[in-house]
Coordinates of C-alpha atoms in Angstrom, one line a residue:
X626 CA 94.9 126.4 93.4
X627 CA 97.2 128.5 91.7
X628 CA 100.4 126.6 92.9
X629 CA 99.5 123.0 91.6
X630 CA 99.2 124.9 88.1
X631 CA 102.8 126.4 88.4
X632 CA 101.3 129.9 89.2
X633 CA 103.1 131.8 91.7
X634 CA 100.7 133.7 94.0
X635 CA 101.5 137.2 94.9
X636 CA 100.5 138.4 98.5
X637 CA 97.9 141.0 98.9
X638 CA 98.8 141.7 102.5
X639 CA 101.1 140.9 105.2
X640 CA 99.4 137.7 106.3
X641 CA 99.3 136.4 102.8
X642 CA 103.1 137.5 102.6
X643 CA 103.9 135.1 105.3
X644 CA 102.4 132.3 103.7
X645 CA 103.7 133.0 100.5
X646 CA 107.0 133.7 101.9
X647 CA 107.3 130.0 103.5
X648 CA 106.6 128.5 100.1
X649 CA 109.1 130.8 98.2
X650 CA 111.6 129.6 100.8
X651 CA 110.8 126.2 100.1
X652 CA 111.3 126.5 96.5
X653 CA 114.5 128.3 96.7
X654 CA 115.9 125.6 99.2
X655 CA 115.0 123.1 96.6
X656 CA 116.4 125.0 93.6
X657 CA 113.1 125.3 91.7
X658 CA 114.4 127.8 89.2
X659 CA 116.8 125.0 87.9
X660 CA 114.4 122.2 88.1
X661 CA 112.0 121.0 85.5
X662 CA 108.2 121.7 86.0
X663 CA 105.9 118.6 85.6
X664 CA 102.3 119.5 85.8
X665 CA 99.5 117.0 87.0
X666 CA 97.7 117.2 83.6
X667 CA 101.0 116.0 81.5
X668 CA 101.7 113.0 84.1
X669 CA 103.8 114.8 86.9
X670 CA 105.0 111.3 88.4
X671 CA 102.5 111.8 91.3
X672 CA 99.3 110.0 91.3
X673 CA 96.5 109.4 93.8
X674 CA 93.2 107.2 93.6
X675 CA 91.1 110.3 94.4
X676 CA 90.2 112.8 91.6
X677 CA 90.0 115.6 94.1
X678 CA 93.8 115.1 94.4
X679 CA 96.0 116.7 92.0
X680 CA 99.9 116.9 92.3
X681 CA 102.6 118.9 90.0
X682 CA 106.3 118.4 90.5
X683 CA 109.5 120.4 90.3
X684 CA 111.9 117.8 89.5
X685 CA 115.8 117.6 89.3
X686 CA 118.2 114.5 89.3
X687 CA 117.5 112.7 92.6
X688 CA 114.9 114.9 94.2
X689 CA 111.4 116.3 93.6
X690 CA 109.3 119.2 95.1
X691 CA 105.5 118.4 94.9
X692 CA 102.6 120.6 95.1
X693 CA 99.6 118.6 96.2
X694 CA 95.9 120.0 96.1
X695 CA 92.8 118.5 97.6
X696 CA 90.0 119.9 95.7
X697 CA 87.2 119.0 97.8
X698 CA 85.7 120.7 101.1
X699 CA 86.1 117.6 103.4
X700 CA 89.2 116.2 105.2
X701 CA 90.9 113.3 103.3
X702 CA 93.6 110.7 103.9
X703 CA 95.2 109.8 100.6
X704 CA 97.9 107.6 99.4
X705 CA 100.5 109.1 96.8
X706 CA 102.0 106.9 94.3
X707 CA 105.5 107.9 93.1
X708 CA 106.7 107.0 89.6
X709 CA 110.4 107.2 90.3
X710 CA 111.5 107.3 86.7
X711 CA 109.3 110.2 85.8
X712 CA 110.2 111.8 88.9
X713 CA 114.0 111.4 88.4
X714 CA 114.1 109.7 91.6
X715 CA 116.8 107.1 92.7
X716 CA 116.0 103.2 93.2
X717 CA 117.2 103.1 96.9
X718 CA 115.3 104.4 100.0
X719 CA 113.8 107.7 100.2
X720 CA 113.0 110.1 102.4
X721 CA 109.9 112.5 102.5
X722 CA 109.4 115.9 104.1
X723 CA 106.8 118.4 104.6
X724 CA 108.6 121.2 102.8
X725 CA 106.8 124.0 104.7
X726 CA 107.4 122.7 108.2
X727 CA 110.2 120.1 107.7
X728 CA 108.2 117.3 109.5
X729 CA 109.2 113.9 108.0
X730 CA 106.4 112.2 106.3
X731 CA 106.0 108.5 106.1
X732 CA 107.0 106.8 102.9
X733 CA 106.6 103.1 102.3
X734 CA 108.4 102.0 98.9
X735 CA 106.8 104.5 96.3
X736 CA 103.9 105.1 98.4
X737 CA 103.3 108.3 100.6
X738 CA 100.4 108.7 103.0
X739 CA 99.2 112.3 103.6
X740 CA 96.2 114.0 105.3
X741 CA 94.4 117.1 104.2
X742 CA 92.1 119.4 105.6
X743 CA 89.3 120.3 103.4
X744 CA 90.0 122.3 100.1
X745 CA 94.0 122.6 100.9
X746 CA 97.5 121.9 99.8
X747 CA 100.6 120.3 100.7
X748 CA 104.3 120.9 99.7
X749 CA 106.3 117.8 100.0
X750 CA 110.1 117.2 99.4
X751 CA 111.2 113.8 98.3
X752 CA 115.0 112.9 98.0
X753 CA 117.3 110.0 98.5
X754 CA 117.5 108.9 102.2

């Protein structure tokens, strides 16, 4: 819940440090310190139909690092809609990857389909193909 609100979580032990390390590495690869933070409550540029899905983004010209939280306890398949202008994304083909695993994510135009386990999060990187 903290990451979608722009709050970096500090680990309490080695297990948490491993999880946090992967997120910090994704933020470093993206260049988050030089990007603009766009929280969901100010129109991040990423929306979903479900109220339980909130997405905030780090944005720099041509790419976005999106933190998405699913705030209910049951699994969910959701479609995220990307506002290219708000996210500073180009008009041509885009690629999306899971920023933590590097696995590609299906992107159809401005729509991105993702699955959640209950009460969890995803970190996505979207950029020019």
